[in-house]
Coordinates of N, CA, C and O in Angstrom, one line a residue:
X197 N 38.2 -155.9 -150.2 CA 39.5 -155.8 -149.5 C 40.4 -154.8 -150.3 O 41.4 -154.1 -149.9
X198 N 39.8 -155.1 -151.6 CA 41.0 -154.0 -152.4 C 40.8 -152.8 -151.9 O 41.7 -152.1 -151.4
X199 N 39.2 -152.5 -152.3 CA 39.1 -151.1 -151.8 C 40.1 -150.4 -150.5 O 40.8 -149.4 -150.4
X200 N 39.6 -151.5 -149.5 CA 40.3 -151.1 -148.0 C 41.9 -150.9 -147.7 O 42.2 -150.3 -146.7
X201 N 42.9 -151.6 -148.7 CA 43.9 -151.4 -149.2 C 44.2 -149.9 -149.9 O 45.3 -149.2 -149.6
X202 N 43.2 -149.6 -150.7 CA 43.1 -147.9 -151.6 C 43.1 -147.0 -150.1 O 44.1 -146.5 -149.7
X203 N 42.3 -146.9 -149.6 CA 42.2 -146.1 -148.9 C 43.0 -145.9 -148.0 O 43.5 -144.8 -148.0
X204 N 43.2 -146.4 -147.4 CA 44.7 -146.8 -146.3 C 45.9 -146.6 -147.0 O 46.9 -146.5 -146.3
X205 N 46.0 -146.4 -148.3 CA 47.5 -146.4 -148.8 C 47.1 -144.7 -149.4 O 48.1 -144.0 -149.3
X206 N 46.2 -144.1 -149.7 CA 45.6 -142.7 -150.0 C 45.9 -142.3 -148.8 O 46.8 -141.5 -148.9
X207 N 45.6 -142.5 -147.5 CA 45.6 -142.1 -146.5 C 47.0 -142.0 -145.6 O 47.0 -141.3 -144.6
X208 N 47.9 -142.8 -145.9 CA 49.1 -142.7 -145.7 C 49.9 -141.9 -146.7 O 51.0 -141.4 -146.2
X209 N 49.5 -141.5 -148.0 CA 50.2 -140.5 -148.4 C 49.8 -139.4 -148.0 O 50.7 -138.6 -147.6
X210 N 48.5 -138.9 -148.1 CA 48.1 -137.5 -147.7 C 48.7 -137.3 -146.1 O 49.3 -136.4 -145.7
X211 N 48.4 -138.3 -145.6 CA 48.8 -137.7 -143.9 C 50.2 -137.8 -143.8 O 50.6 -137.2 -142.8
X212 N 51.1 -138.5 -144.8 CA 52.4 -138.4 -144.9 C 53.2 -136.8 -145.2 O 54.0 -136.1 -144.7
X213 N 52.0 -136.8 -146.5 CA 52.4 -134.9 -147.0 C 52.3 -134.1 -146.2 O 53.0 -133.1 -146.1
X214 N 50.7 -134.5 -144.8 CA 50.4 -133.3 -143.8 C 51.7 -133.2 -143.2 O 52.1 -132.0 -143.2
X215 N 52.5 -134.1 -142.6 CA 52.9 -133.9 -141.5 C 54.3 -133.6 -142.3 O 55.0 -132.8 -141.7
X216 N 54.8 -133.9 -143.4 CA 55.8 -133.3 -143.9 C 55.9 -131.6 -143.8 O 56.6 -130.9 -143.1
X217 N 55.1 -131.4 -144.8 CA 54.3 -129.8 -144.5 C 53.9 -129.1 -143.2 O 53.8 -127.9 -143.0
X218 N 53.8 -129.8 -142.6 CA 53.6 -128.7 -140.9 C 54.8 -129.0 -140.7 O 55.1 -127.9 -140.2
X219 N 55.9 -129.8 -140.6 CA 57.6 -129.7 -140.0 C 58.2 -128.6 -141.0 O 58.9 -127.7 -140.5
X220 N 58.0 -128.7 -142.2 CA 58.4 -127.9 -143.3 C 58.2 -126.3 -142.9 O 58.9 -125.3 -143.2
X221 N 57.0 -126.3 -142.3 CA 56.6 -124.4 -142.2 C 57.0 -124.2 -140.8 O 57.2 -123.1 -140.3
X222 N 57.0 -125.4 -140.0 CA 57.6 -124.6 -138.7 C 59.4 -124.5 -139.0 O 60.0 -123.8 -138.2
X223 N 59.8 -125.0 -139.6 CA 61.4 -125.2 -140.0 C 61.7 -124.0 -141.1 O 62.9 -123.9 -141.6
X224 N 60.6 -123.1 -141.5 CA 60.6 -122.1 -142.2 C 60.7 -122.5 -144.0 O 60.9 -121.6 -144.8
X225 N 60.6 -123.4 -144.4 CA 60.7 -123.7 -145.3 C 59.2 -123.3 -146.1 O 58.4 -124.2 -146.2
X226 N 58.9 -122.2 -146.6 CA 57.8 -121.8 -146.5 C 57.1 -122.5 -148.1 O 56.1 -123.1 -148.2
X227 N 58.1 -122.1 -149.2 CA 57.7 -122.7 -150.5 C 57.6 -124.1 -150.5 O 56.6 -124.7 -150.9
X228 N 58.8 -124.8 -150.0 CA 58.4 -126.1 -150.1 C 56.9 -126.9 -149.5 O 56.1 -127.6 -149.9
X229 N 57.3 -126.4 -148.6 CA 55.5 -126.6 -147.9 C 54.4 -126.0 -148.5 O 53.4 -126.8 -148.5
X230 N 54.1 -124.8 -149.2 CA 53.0 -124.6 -150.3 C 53.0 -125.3 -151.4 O 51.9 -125.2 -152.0
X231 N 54.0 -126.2 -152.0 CA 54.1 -126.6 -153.1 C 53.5 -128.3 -152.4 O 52.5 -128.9 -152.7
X232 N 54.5 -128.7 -151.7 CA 53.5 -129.6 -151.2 C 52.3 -129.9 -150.5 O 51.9 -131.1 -150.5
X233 N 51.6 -128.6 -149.7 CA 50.2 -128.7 -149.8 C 49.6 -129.0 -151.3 O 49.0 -130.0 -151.5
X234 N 49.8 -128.2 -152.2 CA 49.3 -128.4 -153.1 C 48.9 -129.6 -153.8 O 47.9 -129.5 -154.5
X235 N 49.9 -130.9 -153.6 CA 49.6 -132.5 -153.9 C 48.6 -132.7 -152.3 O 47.6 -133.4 -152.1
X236 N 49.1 -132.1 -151.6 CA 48.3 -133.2 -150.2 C 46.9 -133.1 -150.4 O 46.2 -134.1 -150.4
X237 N 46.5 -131.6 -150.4 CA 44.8 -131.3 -150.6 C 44.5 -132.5 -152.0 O 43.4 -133.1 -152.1
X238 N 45.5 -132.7 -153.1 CA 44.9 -133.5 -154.0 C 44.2 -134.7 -153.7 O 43.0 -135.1 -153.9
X239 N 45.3 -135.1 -153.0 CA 45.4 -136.4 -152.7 C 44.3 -137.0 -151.1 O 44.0 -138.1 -150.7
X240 N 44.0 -135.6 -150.6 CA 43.0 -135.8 -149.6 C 41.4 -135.4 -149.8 O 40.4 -135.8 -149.1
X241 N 41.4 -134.9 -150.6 CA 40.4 -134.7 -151.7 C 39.9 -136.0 -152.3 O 38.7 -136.2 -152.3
X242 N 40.8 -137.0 -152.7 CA 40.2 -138.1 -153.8 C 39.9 -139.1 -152.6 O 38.9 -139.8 -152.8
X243 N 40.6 -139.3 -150.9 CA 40.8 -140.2 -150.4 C 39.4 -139.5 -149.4 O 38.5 -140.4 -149.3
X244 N 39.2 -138.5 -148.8 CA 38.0 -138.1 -148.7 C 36.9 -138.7 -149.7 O 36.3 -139.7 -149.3
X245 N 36.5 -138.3 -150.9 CA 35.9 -138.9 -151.6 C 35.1 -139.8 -151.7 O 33.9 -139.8 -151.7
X246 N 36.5 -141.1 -151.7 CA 36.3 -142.5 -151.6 C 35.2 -142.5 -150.5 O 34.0 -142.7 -150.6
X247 N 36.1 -142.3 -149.2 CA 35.6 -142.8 -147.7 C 34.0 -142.3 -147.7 O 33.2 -143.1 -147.2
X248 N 33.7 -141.2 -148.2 CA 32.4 -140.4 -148.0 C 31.3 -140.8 -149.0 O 30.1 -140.3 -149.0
X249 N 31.8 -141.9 -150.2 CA 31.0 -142.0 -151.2 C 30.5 -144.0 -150.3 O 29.8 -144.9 -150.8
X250 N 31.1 -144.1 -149.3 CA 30.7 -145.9 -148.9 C 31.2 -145.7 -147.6 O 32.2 -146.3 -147.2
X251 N 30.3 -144.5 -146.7 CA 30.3 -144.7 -145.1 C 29.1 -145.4 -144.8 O 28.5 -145.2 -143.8
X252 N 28.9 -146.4 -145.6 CA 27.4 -148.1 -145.0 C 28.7 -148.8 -144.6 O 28.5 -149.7 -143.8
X253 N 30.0 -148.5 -144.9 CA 31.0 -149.8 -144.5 C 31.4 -149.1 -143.3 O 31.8 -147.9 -143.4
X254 N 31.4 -149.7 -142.1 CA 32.5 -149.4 -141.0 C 33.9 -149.9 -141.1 O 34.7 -149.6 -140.2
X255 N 34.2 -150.7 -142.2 CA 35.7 -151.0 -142.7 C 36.8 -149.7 -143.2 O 37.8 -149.3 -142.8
X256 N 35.6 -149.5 -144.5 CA 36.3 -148.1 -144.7 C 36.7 -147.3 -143.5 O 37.9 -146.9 -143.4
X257 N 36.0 -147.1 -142.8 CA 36.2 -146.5 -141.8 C 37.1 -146.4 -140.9 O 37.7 -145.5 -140.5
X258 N 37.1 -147.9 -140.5 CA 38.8 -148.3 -140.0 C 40.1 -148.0 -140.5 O 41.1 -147.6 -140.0
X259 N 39.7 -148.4 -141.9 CA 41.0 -148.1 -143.0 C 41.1 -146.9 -143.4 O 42.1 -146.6 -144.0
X260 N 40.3 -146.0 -143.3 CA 40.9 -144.2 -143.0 C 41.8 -143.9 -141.8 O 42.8 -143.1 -141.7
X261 N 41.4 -144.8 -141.0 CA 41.8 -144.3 -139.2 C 43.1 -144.7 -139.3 O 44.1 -144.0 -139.3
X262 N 43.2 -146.1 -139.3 CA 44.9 -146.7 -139.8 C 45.4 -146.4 -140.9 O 46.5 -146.8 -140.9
X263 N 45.1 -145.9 -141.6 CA 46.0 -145.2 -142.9 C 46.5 -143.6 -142.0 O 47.7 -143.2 -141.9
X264 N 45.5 -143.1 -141.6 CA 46.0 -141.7 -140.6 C 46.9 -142.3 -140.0 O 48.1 -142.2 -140.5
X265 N 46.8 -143.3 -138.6 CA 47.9 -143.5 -138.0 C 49.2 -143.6 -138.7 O 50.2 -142.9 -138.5
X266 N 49.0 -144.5 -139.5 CA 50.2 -144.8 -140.4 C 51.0 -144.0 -141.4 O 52.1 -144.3 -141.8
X267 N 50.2 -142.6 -141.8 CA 50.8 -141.5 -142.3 C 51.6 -140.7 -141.3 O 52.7 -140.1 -141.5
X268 N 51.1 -140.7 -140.3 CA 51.7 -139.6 -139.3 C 53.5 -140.0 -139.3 O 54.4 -139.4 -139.7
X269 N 53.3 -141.5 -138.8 CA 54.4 -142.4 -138.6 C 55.4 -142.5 -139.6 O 56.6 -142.6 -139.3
X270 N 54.8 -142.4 -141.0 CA 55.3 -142.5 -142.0 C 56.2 -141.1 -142.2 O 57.4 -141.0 -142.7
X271 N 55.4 -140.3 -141.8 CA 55.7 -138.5 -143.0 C 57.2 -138.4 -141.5 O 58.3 -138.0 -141.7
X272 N 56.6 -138.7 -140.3 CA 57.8 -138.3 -139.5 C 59.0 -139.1 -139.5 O 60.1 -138.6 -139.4
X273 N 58.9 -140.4 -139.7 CA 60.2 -141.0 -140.7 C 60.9 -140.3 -141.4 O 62.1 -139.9 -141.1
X274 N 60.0 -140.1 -142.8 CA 60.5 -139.4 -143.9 C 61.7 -137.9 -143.4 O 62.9 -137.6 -143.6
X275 N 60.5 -137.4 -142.5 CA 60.9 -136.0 -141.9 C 63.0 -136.4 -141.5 O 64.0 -135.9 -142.0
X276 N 62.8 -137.1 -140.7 CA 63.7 -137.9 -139.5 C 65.0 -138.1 -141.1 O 66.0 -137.4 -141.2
X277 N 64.7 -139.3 -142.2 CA 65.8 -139.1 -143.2 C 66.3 -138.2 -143.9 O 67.4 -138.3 -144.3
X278 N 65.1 -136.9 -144.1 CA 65.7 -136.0 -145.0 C 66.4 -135.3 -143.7 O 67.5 -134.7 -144.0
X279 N 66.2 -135.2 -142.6 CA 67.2 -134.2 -141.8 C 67.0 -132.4 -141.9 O 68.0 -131.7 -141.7
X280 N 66.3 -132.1 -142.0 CA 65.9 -130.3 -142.7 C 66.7 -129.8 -141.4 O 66.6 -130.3 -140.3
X281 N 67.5 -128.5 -141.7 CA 68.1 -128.2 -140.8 C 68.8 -127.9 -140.2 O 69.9 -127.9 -140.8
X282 N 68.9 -127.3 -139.1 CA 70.6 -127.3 -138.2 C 69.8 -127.9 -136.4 O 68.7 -127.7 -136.0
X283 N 70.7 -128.5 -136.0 CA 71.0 -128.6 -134.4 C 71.9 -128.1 -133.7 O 73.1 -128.3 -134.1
X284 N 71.6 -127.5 -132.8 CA 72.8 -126.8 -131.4 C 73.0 -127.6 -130.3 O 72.0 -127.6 -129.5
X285 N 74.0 -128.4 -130.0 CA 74.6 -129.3 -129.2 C 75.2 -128.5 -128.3 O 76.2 -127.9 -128.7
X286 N 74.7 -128.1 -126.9 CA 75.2 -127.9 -125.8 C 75.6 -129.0 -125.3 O 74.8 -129.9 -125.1
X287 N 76.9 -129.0 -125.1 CA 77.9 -130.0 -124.1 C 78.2 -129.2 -122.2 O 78.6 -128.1 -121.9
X288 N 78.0 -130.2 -121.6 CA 79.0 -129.4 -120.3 C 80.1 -131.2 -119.8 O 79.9 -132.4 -119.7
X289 N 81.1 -130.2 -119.8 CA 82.0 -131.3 -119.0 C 82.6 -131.0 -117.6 O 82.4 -129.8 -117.3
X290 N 83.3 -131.6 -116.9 CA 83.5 -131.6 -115.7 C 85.1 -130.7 -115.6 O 85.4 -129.8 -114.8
X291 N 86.0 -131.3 -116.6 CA 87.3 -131.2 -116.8 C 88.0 -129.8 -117.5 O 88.0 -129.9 -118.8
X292 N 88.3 -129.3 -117.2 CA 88.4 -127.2 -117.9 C 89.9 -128.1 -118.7 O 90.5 -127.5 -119.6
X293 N 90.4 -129.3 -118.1 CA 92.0 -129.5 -118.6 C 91.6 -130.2 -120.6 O 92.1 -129.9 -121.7
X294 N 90.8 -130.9 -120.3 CA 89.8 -131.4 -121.2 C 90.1 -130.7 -122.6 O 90.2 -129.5 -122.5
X295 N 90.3 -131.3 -123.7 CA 90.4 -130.6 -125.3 C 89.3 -130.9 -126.1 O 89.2 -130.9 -127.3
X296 N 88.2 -131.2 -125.0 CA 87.4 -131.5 -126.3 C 86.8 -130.4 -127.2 O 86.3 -130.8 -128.2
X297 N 86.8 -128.9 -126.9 CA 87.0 -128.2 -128.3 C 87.1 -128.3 -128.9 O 86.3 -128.2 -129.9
X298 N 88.9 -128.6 -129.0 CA 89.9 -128.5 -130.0 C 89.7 -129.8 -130.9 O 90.1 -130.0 -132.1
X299 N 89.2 -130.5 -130.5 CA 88.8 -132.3 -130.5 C 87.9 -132.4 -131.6 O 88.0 -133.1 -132.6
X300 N 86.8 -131.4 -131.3 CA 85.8 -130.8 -132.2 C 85.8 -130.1 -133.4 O 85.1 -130.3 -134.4
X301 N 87.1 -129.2 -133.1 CA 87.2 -128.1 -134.0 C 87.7 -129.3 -135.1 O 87.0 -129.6 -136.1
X302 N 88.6 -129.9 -134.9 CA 89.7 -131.3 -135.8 C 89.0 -131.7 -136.6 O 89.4 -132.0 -137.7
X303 N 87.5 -131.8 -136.1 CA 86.5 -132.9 -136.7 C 85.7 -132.1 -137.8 O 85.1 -132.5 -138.8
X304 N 86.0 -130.7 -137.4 CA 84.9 -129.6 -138.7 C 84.1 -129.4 -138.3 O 83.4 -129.4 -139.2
X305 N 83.3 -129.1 -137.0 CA 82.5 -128.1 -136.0 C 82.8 -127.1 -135.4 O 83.7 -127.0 -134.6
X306 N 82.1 -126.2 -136.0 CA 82.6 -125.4 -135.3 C 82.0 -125.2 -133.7 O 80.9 -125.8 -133.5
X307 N 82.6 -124.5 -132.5 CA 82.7 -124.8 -131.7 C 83.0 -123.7 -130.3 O 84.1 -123.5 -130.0
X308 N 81.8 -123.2 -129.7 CA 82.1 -121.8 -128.7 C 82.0 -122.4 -127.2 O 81.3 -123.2 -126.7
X309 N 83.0 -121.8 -126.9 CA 83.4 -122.8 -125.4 C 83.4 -121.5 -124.5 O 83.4 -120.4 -125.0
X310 N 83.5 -121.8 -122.8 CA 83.7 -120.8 -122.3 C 83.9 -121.8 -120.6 O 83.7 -123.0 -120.7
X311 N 84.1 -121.3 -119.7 CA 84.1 -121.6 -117.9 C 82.5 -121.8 -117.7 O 81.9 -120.9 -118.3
X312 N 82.1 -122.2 -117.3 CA 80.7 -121.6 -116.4 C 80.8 -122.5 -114.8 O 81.6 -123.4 -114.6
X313 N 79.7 -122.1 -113.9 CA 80.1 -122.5 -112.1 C 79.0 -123.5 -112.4 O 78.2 -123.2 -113.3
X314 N 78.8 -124.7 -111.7 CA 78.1 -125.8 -111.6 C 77.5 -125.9 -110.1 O 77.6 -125.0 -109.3
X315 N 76.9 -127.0 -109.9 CA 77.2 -127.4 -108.1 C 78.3 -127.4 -107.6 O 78.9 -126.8 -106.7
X316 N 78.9 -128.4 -108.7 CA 80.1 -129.1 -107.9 C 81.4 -128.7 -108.4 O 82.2 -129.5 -108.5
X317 N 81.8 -127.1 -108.8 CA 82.9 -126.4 -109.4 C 82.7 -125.6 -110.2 O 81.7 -124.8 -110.2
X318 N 83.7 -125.6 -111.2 CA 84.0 -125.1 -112.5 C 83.9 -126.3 -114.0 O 84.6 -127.2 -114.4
X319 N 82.9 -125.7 -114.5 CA 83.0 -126.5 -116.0 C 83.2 -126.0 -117.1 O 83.2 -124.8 -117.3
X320 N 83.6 -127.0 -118.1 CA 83.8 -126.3 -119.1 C 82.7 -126.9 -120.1 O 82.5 -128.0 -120.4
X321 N 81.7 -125.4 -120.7 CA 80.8 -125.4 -121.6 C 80.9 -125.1 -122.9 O 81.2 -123.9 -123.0
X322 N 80.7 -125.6 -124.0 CA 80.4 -126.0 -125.1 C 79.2 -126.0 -126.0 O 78.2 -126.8 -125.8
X323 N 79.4 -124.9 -127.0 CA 77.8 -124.6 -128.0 C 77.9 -125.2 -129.4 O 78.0 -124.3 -130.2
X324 N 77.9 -126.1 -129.9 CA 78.4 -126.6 -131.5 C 77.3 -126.5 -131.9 O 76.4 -126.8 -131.1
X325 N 77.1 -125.7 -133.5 CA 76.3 -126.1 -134.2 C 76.2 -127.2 -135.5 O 77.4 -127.6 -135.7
X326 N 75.7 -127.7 -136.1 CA 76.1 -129.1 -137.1 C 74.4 -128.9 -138.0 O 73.4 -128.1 -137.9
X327 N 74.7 -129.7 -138.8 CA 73.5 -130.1 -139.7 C 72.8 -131.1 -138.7 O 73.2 -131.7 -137.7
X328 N 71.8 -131.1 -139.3 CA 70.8 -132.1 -138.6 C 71.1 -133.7 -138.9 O 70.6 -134.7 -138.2
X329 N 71.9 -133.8 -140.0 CA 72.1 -134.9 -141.0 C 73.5 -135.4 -140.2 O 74.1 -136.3 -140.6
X330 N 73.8 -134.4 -138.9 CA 75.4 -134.9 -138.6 C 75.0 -134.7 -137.1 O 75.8 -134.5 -136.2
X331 N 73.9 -134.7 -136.9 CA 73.4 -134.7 -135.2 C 73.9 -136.2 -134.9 O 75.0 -136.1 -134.3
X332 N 73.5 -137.1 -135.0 CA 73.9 -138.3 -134.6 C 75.2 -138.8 -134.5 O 75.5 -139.5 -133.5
X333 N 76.2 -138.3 -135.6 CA 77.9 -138.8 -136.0 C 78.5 -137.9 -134.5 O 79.4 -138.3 -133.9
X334 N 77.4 -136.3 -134.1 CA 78.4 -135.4 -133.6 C 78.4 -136.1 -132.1 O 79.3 -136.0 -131.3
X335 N 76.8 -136.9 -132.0 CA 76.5 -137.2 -130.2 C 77.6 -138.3 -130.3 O 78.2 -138.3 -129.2
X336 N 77.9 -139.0 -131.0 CA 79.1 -140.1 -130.9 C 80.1 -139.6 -130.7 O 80.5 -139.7 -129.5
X337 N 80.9 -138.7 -131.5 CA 82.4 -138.1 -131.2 C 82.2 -137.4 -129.8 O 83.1 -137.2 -129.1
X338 N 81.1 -137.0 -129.4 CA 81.7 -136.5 -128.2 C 81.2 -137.4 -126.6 O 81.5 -137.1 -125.5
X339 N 80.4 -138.5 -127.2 CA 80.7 -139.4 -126.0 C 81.3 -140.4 -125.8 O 81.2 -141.2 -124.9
X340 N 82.1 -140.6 -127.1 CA 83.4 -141.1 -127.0 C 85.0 -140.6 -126.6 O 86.1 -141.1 -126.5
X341 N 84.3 -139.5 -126.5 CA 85.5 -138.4 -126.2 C 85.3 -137.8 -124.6 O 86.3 -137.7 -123.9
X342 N 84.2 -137.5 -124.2 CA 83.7 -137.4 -123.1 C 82.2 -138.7 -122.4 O 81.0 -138.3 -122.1
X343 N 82.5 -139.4 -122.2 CA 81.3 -140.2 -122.2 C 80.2 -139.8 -120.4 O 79.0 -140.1 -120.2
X344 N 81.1 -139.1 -119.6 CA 80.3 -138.2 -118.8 C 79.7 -137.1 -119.4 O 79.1 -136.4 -118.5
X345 N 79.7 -136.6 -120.4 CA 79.3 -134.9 -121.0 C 77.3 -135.2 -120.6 O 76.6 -136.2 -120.6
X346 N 77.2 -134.1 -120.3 CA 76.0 -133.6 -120.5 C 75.7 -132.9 -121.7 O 76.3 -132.2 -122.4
X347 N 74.7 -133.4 -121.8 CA 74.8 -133.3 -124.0 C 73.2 -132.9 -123.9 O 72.6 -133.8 -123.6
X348 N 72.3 -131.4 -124.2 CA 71.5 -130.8 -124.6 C 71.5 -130.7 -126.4 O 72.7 -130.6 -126.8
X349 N 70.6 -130.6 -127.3 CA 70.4 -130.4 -128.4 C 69.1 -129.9 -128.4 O 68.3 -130.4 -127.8
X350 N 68.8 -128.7 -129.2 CA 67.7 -128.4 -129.9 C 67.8 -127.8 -131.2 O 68.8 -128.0 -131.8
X351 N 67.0 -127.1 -131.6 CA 67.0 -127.1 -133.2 C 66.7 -125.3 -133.2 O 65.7 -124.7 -132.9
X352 N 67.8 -124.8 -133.5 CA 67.2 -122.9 -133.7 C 66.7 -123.0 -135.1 O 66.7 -124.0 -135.8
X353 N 66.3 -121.6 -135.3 CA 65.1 -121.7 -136.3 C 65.2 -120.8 -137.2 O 64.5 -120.7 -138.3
X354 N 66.3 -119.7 -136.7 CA 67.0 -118.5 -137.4 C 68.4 -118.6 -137.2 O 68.5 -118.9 -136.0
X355 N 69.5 -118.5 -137.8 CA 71.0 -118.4 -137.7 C 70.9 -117.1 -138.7 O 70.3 -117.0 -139.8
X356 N 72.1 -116.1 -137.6 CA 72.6 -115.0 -138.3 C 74.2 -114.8 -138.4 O 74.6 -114.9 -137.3
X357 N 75.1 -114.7 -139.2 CA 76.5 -114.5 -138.7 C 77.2 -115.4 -138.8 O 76.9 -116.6 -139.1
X358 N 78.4 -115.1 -138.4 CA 79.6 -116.4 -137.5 C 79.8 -117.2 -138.4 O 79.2 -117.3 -139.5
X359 N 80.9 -117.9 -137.7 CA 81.7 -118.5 -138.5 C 80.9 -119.7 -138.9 O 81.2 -120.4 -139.8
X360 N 79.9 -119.9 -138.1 CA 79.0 -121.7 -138.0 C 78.7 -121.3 -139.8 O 79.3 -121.9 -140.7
X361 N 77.4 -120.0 -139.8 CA 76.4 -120.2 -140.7 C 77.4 -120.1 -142.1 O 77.0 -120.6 -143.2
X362 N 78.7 -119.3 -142.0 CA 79.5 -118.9 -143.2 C 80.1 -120.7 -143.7 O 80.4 -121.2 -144.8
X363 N 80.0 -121.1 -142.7 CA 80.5 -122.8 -142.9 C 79.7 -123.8 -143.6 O 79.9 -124.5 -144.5
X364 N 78.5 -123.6 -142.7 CA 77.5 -124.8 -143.0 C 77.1 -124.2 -144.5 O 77.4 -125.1 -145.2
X365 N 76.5 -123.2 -145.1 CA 76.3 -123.3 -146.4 C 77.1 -122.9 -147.1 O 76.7 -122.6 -148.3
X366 N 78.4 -122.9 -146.8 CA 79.9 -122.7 -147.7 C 80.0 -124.1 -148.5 O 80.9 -124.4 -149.2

């Protein structure tokens, strides 16, 4: 049982590092991710090893497979606390009379607004950028502030310019 314990907990670290490291190089983080390949191959190396030195057991074998599951799960956690990052919160609201800009700006977002035509009128649209670590605080302030908003987020991958990127690492 011990063994099946070793393996499964090897196996949640290495697959923890993998998936750290593939979020890390698509997020451009290019050193950190070579530096931590560098532990994962270690550590998948010894846990390979194990598994390949006692495939008579179909246990082991289980306990590679759930230690994978359980790395994936794990490393995208981890991913999910450290926050690596920025997010772009597209807002649309209904109301052009509406401040939630300015509502925004109060709060330390910066914040590009403009008219755009909808079905049903004129809206007013909204581009905030934020840390990834402040995606969550920002979806609150503004559906508490707008709780009809149409609220898009995704993650750009290059920032050049403006007042956002002179902010966020000021």
């Amino acid at each position: 049982m011990e063994f099946v314990l070793i393996i499964i907990g090897i196996n949640i670290l290495y697959v923890s590092f993998f998936t750290l490291r593939m979020l890390m190089v698509i997020k451009g983080y290019r050193v950190m991710a070579s530096l931590l390949a560098m532990v994962e191959v270690f550590v998948y190396l010894k846990g390979l090893g194990l598994v390949l030195d006692n495939l008579d057991n179909p246990i082991n074998l289980a306990a590679y497979c759930i230690g994978w599951g359980m790395g994936v799960f794990i490393g995208s956690k981890i991913e999910e606390k450290l926050a690596l990052g920025y997010v772009t919160v597209q807002v649309v609201v209904d109301s052009l009379e509406m401040d939630l800009p300015g509502k925004l700006r109060e709060s330390g977002y910066g914040v590009t607004s403009w008219v755009a035509e909808g079905r049903d009128g004129p809206r007013l649209m909204m581009q905030v950028l934020a840390k990834r670590s402040n995606e969550k605080k920002l979806w609150k302030l503004i559906t508490s502030l707008s709780p009809k908003a149409f609220i898009v987020a995704f993650e750009p991958k290059h920032l050049k310019g403006g007042f956002w990127v002179n902010r966020l690492r000021g």
